[in-house]
Amino acid sequence: MARINDNYLKLKAGYLFPEIGRRVKAFAAANPGAQIIRLGIGDVTRPLAPAVLKAFHDAVDDLGTSDRFAGYGPEQGYDWLSQVIIDKSYKPLGVELKASEMFISDGSKCDCANILDIFALDNVVAIGDPVYPVYNDTNVMVGRTGEADAKGYYKGIVYMPFTEENNFVPDLPKEKVDIIYLCFPNNPTGTVASKDELKKWVDYANANDAIIFFDAAYEAFITTPGIPHSIYEIEGAKKCAIEFRSFSKTAGFTGVRCGLVVVPEELMGTTASGEKYSFNKLWNRRTTTKFNGASYPVQKAAAAVYSDEGWKQTKEIIDYYMDNARIIREGLKAAGITCYGGVDAPYIWLKTPEGLSSWDFFDKLLSECHVVGTPGSGFGPSGEGYFRLSAFGDKEKVVEAVERIKKKWGK
Ligand SMILES: *Cc1c(COP(=O)(O)O)cnc(C)c1O
């Protein structure tokens, strides 16, 4: 008798995006002439930078030659990729890393999920609310939680509200926790944490032998000087933090697939018998056993992101999205709508006007402006009354959507 992993039955059905799809489809069917603009997506839309595309093509050609053919590479990724990321992206921040502390992968979603392999089940986990759902659901899947309550909070997880009152940087938990998920710049709120705010978390983690999982998927979108791009810019973070990065949003790799995890050598956990043990060693063991490396052409393309030409072109694409974010932000403000984010992240988190619920605002925005966004309540109970707009769209469409919103809500 093959028994299933019953923990999966505790998961709530993936409700948010199917429900959005259903409502948009119904509206489009009833209003065939409506020009619907979609600002709900969390996916990039611009093509790869030409220099990155060329490196990708060249690497594929390598595979067709006998002298440049590449088979299995190192499970941890090629050193030439880790080293260029360290030199071009971490060193300028004043962060020194060794290639042995960096593990190249096929994306951050898998990394955020897989990292749980090297942590005992009885660790207490703290997760943001609202949040990127992967952190929550993967903890349910491994069996770290009980059932969800009516609000959607799982028993055993400590939820940290991201609210206007705390400036979207959560307060330290009252109970002792062992693992803390932080994502800055944040999805869905688009907000960031200052060095001082992150220091508070690093100090907490070091004082409590806790580990921070720092998701930096949007670090390349930071425009404000002084906002940390990496948790390791904070003193003491190498003793308590694992960092995740992705080429997905930075360089348009959502379909190409490449990410990385940094596990510093100083990072220690505790064994059942109370001794200290290296998480880097454990993650290396896990990686070499369960993964055979990101594909060779993908790693070549990723390295080209950090070439002079590749970065110049990639940065132009990021600037294009961030100009969209500015247009949305300024448009909403002109319409008298309170909003956050959109300065250091490609998401704008708006407070629904007239006290509407997230889903009522969704329906109103769709029926009256023909614009689609994402209800904040879909990311967690504290997202109720908020709404996410994404800057990953076509400029003309973003401008048009903002004009419609201004016409509807502007005075
Ligand atoms: C998009 C995103 C990622 C990146 O996921 P990939 O698997 O690398 O595409 C990671 N974290 C957050 C919060 C994201 O929004």
mmCIF file of N, CA and C in Angstrom, residues 163-236:
data_model
loop_
_atom_site.group_PDB
_atom_site.id
_atom_site.type_symbol
_atom_site.label_atom_id
_atom_site.label_comp_id
_atom_site.label_asym_id
_atom_site.label_seq_id
_atom_site.Cartn_x
_atom_site.Cartn_y
_atom_site.Cartn_z
ATOM 1 N N THR A 163 2.745 45.780 7.467
ATOM 2 C CA THR A 163 1.639 46.733 7.478
ATOM 3 C C THR A 163 2.149 48.161 7.292
ATOM 4 N N GLU A 164 1.194 49.059 7.036
ATOM 5 C CA GLU A 164 1.530 50.483 6.960
ATOM 6 C C GLU A 164 2.187 50.927 8.264
ATOM 7 N N GLU A 165 1.665 50.415 9.398
ATOM 8 C CA GLU A 165 2.144 50.844 10.719
ATOM 9 C C GLU A 165 3.611 50.505 10.924
ATOM 10 N N ASN A 166 4.051 49.327 10.454
ATOM 11 C CA ASN A 166 5.466 49.000 10.632
ATOM 12 C C ASN A 166 6.287 49.332 9.393
ATOM 13 N N ASN A 167 5.690 50.144 8.499
ATOM 14 C CA ASN A 167 6.425 50.585 7.319
ATOM 15 C C ASN A 167 6.846 49.383 6.445
ATOM 16 N N PHE A 168 6.060 48.318 6.521
ATOM 17 C CA PHE A 168 6.276 47.097 5.727
ATOM 18 C C PHE A 168 7.616 46.412 6.026
ATOM 19 N N VAL A 169 8.123 46.656 7.231
ATOM 20 C CA VAL A 169 9.258 45.874 7.735
ATOM 21 C C VAL A 169 8.770 45.255 9.037
ATOM 22 N N PRO A 170 8.681 43.910 9.102
ATOM 23 C CA PRO A 170 8.029 43.291 10.253
ATOM 24 C C PRO A 170 8.772 43.542 11.559
ATOM 25 N N ASP A 171 7.990 43.526 12.641
ATOM 26 C CA ASP A 171 8.570 43.638 13.982
ATOM 27 C C ASP A 171 9.177 42.290 14.371
ATOM 28 N N LEU A 172 10.137 42.314 15.275
ATOM 29 C CA LEU A 172 10.723 41.068 15.784
ATOM 30 C C LEU A 172 9.619 40.258 16.466
ATOM 31 N N PRO A 173 9.641 38.927 16.279
ATOM 32 C CA PRO A 173 8.571 38.119 16.887
ATOM 33 C C PRO A 173 8.699 38.075 18.403
ATOM 34 N N LYS A 174 7.552 37.910 19.069
ATOM 35 C CA LYS A 174 7.565 37.857 20.538
ATOM 36 C C LYS A 174 8.056 36.497 21.003
ATOM 37 N N GLU A 175 7.676 35.443 20.273
ATOM 38 C CA GLU A 175 8.151 34.099 20.623
ATOM 39 C C GLU A 175 9.495 33.867 19.947
ATOM 40 N N LYS A 176 10.239 32.864 20.423
ATOM 41 C CA LYS A 176 11.547 32.561 19.844
ATOM 42 C C LYS A 176 11.354 31.768 18.561
ATOM 43 N N VAL A 177 11.972 32.212 17.481
ATOM 44 C CA VAL A 177 11.893 31.475 16.212
ATOM 45 C C VAL A 177 13.300 31.079 15.769
ATOM 46 N N ASP A 178 13.372 30.071 14.896
ATOM 47 C CA ASP A 178 14.667 29.536 14.472
ATOM 48 C C ASP A 178 15.011 29.868 13.021
ATOM 49 N N ILE A 179 13.989 30.019 12.203
ATOM 50 C CA ILE A 179 14.205 30.335 10.787
ATOM 51 C C ILE A 179 13.299 31.506 10.433
ATOM 52 N N ILE A 180 13.870 32.524 9.774
ATOM 53 C CA ILE A 180 13.109 33.721 9.427
ATOM 54 C C ILE A 180 13.235 33.970 7.935
ATOM 55 N N TYR A 181 12.117 34.045 7.244
ATOM 56 C CA TYR A 181 12.128 34.373 5.821
ATOM 57 C C TYR A 181 11.994 35.881 5.663
ATOM 58 N N LEU A 182 12.969 36.491 4.995
ATOM 59 C CA LEU A 182 12.858 37.912 4.664
ATOM 60 C C LEU A 182 13.060 38.066 3.165
ATOM 61 N N CYS A 183 12.250 38.878 2.529
ATOM 62 C CA CYS A 183 12.372 39.136 1.100
ATOM 63 C C CYS A 183 12.382 40.648 0.899
ATOM 64 N N PHE A 184 13.531 41.183 0.516
ATOM 65 C CA PHE A 184 13.678 42.629 0.249
ATOM 66 C C PHE A 184 14.581 42.844 -0.948
ATOM 67 N N PRO A 185 14.210 43.695 -1.924
ATOM 68 C CA PRO A 185 12.916 44.342 -2.093
ATOM 69 C C PRO A 185 11.798 43.303 -2.101
ATOM 70 N N ASN A 186 10.655 43.670 -1.533
ATOM 71 C CA ASN A 186 9.621 42.690 -1.252
ATOM 72 C C ASN A 186 8.644 42.468 -2.403
ATOM 73 N N ASN A 187 8.296 41.217 -2.581
ATOM 74 C CA ASN A 187 7.146 40.834 -3.374
ATOM 75 C C ASN A 187 6.144 40.288 -2.361
ATOM 76 N N PRO A 188 4.942 40.816 -2.231
ATOM 77 C CA PRO A 188 4.232 41.690 -3.160
ATOM 78 C C PRO A 188 4.268 43.193 -2.876
ATOM 79 N N THR A 189 4.809 43.654 -1.739
ATOM 80 C CA THR A 189 4.574 45.063 -1.371
ATOM 81 C C THR A 189 5.478 46.053 -2.099
ATOM 82 N N GLY A 190 6.558 45.562 -2.720
ATOM 83 C CA GLY A 190 7.460 46.466 -3.442
ATOM 84 C C GLY A 190 8.287 47.358 -2.532
ATOM 85 N N THR A 191 8.262 47.081 -1.222
ATOM 86 C CA THR A 191 8.968 47.940 -0.272
ATOM 87 C C THR A 191 10.337 47.355 0.083
ATOM 88 N N VAL A 192 11.186 48.183 0.708
ATOM 89 C CA VAL A 192 12.540 47.747 1.046
ATOM 90 C C VAL A 192 12.818 47.946 2.538
ATOM 91 N N ALA A 193 13.915 47.349 2.994
ATOM 92 C CA ALA A 193 14.360 47.544 4.367
ATOM 93 C C ALA A 193 15.696 48.276 4.338
ATOM 94 N N SER A 194 15.887 49.206 5.263
ATOM 95 C CA SER A 194 17.152 49.932 5.360
ATOM 96 C C SER A 194 18.188 49.030 6.047
ATOM 97 N N LYS A 195 19.442 49.508 6.039
ATOM 98 C CA LYS A 195 20.499 48.758 6.731
ATOM 99 C C LYS A 195 20.188 48.598 8.215
ATOM 100 N N ASP A 196 19.694 49.675 8.834
ATOM 101 C CA ASP A 196 19.386 49.611 10.273
ATOM 102 C C ASP A 196 18.288 48.599 10.553
ATOM 103 N N GLU A 197 17.282 48.565 9.670
ATOM 104 C CA GLU A 197 16.177 47.630 9.881
ATOM 105 C C GLU A 197 16.642 46.177 9.712
ATOM 106 N N LEU A 198 17.513 45.949 8.742
ATOM 107 C CA LEU A 198 18.031 44.584 8.569
ATOM 108 C C LEU A 198 18.970 44.200 9.714
ATOM 109 N N LYS A 199 19.695 45.181 10.219
ATOM 110 C CA LYS A 199 20.627 44.941 11.332
ATOM 111 C C LYS A 199 19.880 44.385 12.543
ATOM 112 N N LYS A 200 18.684 44.922 12.771
ATOM 113 C CA LYS A 200 17.841 44.469 13.870
ATOM 114 C C LYS A 200 17.581 42.959 13.748
ATOM 115 N N TRP A 201 17.341 42.509 12.512
ATOM 116 C CA TRP A 201 17.057 41.086 12.274
ATOM 117 C C TRP A 201 18.319 40.237 12.398
ATOM 118 N N VAL A 202 19.421 40.756 11.882
ATOM 119 C CA VAL A 202 20.691 40.013 11.971
ATOM 120 C C VAL A 202 21.084 39.860 13.444
ATOM 121 N N ASP A 203 20.923 40.924 14.206
ATOM 122 C CA ASP A 203 21.253 40.861 15.637
ATOM 123 C C ASP A 203 20.349 39.869 16.365
ATOM 124 N N TYR A 204 19.066 39.878 16.015
ATOM 125 C CA TYR A 204 18.121 38.925 16.625
ATOM 126 C C TYR A 204 18.558 37.496 16.312
ATOM 127 N N ALA A 205 18.883 37.254 15.027
ATOM 128 C CA ALA A 205 19.246 35.905 14.591
ATOM 129 C C ALA A 205 20.509 35.441 15.319
ATOM 130 N N ASN A 206 21.502 36.308 15.400
ATOM 131 C CA ASN A 206 22.743 35.913 16.071
ATOM 132 C C ASN A 206 22.541 35.692 17.574
ATOM 133 N N ALA A 207 21.670 36.490 18.163
ATOM 134 C CA ALA A 207 21.421 36.336 19.599
ATOM 135 C C ALA A 207 20.621 35.077 19.906
ATOM 136 N N ASN A 208 19.834 34.600 18.927
ATOM 137 C CA ASN A 208 18.935 33.464 19.180
ATOM 138 C C ASN A 208 19.320 32.202 18.411
ATOM 139 N N ASP A 209 20.534 32.193 17.831
ATOM 140 C CA ASP A 209 20.958 31.047 17.025
ATOM 141 C C ASP A 209 19.955 30.725 15.928
ATOM 142 N N ALA A 210 19.369 31.754 15.357
ATOM 143 C CA ALA A 210 18.392 31.569 14.276
ATOM 144 C C ALA A 210 19.071 31.813 12.927
ATOM 145 N N ILE A 211 18.428 31.343 11.863
ATOM 146 C CA ILE A 211 18.945 31.543 10.509
ATOM 147 C C ILE A 211 17.942 32.374 9.718
ATOM 148 N N ILE A 212 18.454 33.354 8.977
ATOM 149 C CA ILE A 212 17.612 34.164 8.082
ATOM 150 C C ILE A 212 17.734 33.609 6.668
ATOM 151 N N PHE A 213 16.597 33.357 6.020
ATOM 152 C CA PHE A 213 16.584 33.065 4.586
ATOM 153 C C PHE A 213 16.294 34.391 3.898
ATOM 154 N N PHE A 214 17.275 34.941 3.197
ATOM 155 C CA PHE A 214 17.100 36.271 2.597
ATOM 156 C C PHE A 214 16.902 36.133 1.089
ATOM 157 N N ASP A 215 15.702 36.449 0.623
ATOM 158 C CA ASP A 215 15.367 36.343 -0.795
ATOM 159 C C ASP A 215 15.613 37.709 -1.441
ATOM 160 N N ALA A 216 16.666 37.764 -2.266
ATOM 161 C CA ALA A 216 17.066 39.032 -2.890
ATOM 162 C C ALA A 216 16.758 39.028 -4.392
ATOM 163 N N ALA A 217 15.660 38.374 -4.763
ATOM 164 C CA ALA A 217 15.311 38.228 -6.188
ATOM 165 C C ALA A 217 15.198 39.564 -6.914
ATOM 166 N N TYR A 218 14.895 40.633 -6.159
ATOM 167 C CA TYR A 218 14.665 41.936 -6.797
ATOM 168 C C TYR A 218 15.762 42.953 -6.512
ATOM 169 N N GLU A 219 16.933 42.491 -6.029
ATOM 170 C CA GLU A 219 17.980 43.450 -5.630
ATOM 171 C C GLU A 219 18.398 44.369 -6.774
ATOM 172 N N ALA A 220 18.345 43.877 -8.008
ATOM 173 C CA ALA A 220 18.820 44.695 -9.138
ATOM 174 C C ALA A 220 17.896 45.874 -9.427
ATOM 175 N N PHE A 221 16.714 45.889 -8.812
ATOM 176 C CA PHE A 221 15.753 46.961 -9.075
ATOM 177 C C PHE A 221 15.889 48.119 -8.091
ATOM 178 N N ILE A 222 16.782 47.979 -7.116
ATOM 179 C CA ILE A 222 16.972 49.041 -6.122
ATOM 180 C C ILE A 222 17.547 50.279 -6.797
ATOM 181 N N THR A 223 16.922 51.433 -6.557
ATOM 182 C CA THR A 223 17.445 52.696 -7.103
ATOM 183 C C THR A 223 17.901 53.648 -5.991
ATOM 184 N N THR A 224 17.402 53.457 -4.772
ATOM 185 C CA THR A 224 17.747 54.374 -3.682
ATOM 186 C C THR A 224 19.137 54.041 -3.139
ATOM 187 N N PRO A 225 20.060 55.032 -3.143
ATOM 188 C CA PRO A 225 21.399 54.758 -2.611
ATOM 189 C C PRO A 225 21.317 54.383 -1.128
ATOM 190 N N GLY A 226 22.141 53.402 -0.742
ATOM 191 C CA GLY A 226 22.201 53.034 0.674
ATOM 192 C C GLY A 226 21.297 51.877 1.050
ATOM 193 N N ILE A 227 20.317 51.567 0.204
ATOM 194 C CA ILE A 227 19.465 50.400 0.501
ATOM 195 C C ILE A 227 20.280 49.138 0.201
ATOM 196 N N PRO A 228 20.398 48.211 1.162
ATOM 197 C CA PRO A 228 21.243 47.029 0.933
ATOM 198 C C PRO A 228 20.726 46.122 -0.190
ATOM 199 N N HIS A 229 21.658 45.689 -1.038
ATOM 200 C CA HIS A 229 21.332 44.734 -2.106
ATOM 201 C C HIS A 229 21.507 43.302 -1.608
ATOM 202 N N SER A 230 22.308 43.159 -0.566
ATOM 203 C CA SER A 230 22.606 41.828 -0.032
ATOM 204 C C SER A 230 22.547 41.902 1.490
ATOM 205 N N ILE A 231 22.088 40.814 2.100
ATOM 206 C CA ILE A 231 22.056 40.761 3.571
ATOM 207 C C ILE A 231 23.478 40.815 4.131
ATOM 208 N N TYR A 232 24.460 40.373 3.314
ATOM 209 C CA TYR A 232 25.844 40.349 3.814
ATOM 210 C C TYR A 232 26.473 41.739 3.914
ATOM 211 N N GLU A 233 25.733 42.768 3.477
ATOM 212 C CA GLU A 233 26.198 44.136 3.740
ATOM 213 C C GLU A 233 26.023 44.481 5.217
ATOM 214 N N ILE A 234 25.273 43.654 5.935
ATOM 215 C CA ILE A 234 25.035 43.892 7.355
ATOM 216 C C ILE A 234 26.067 43.097 8.160
ATOM 217 N N GLU A 235 26.720 43.779 9.082
ATOM 218 C CA GLU A 235 27.735 43.126 9.897
ATOM 219 C C GLU A 235 27.150 41.942 10.675
ATOM 220 N N GLY A 236 27.832 40.819 10.608
ATOM 221 C CA GLY A 236 27.371 39.635 11.354
ATOM 222 C C GLY A 236 26.460 38.718 10.551
#
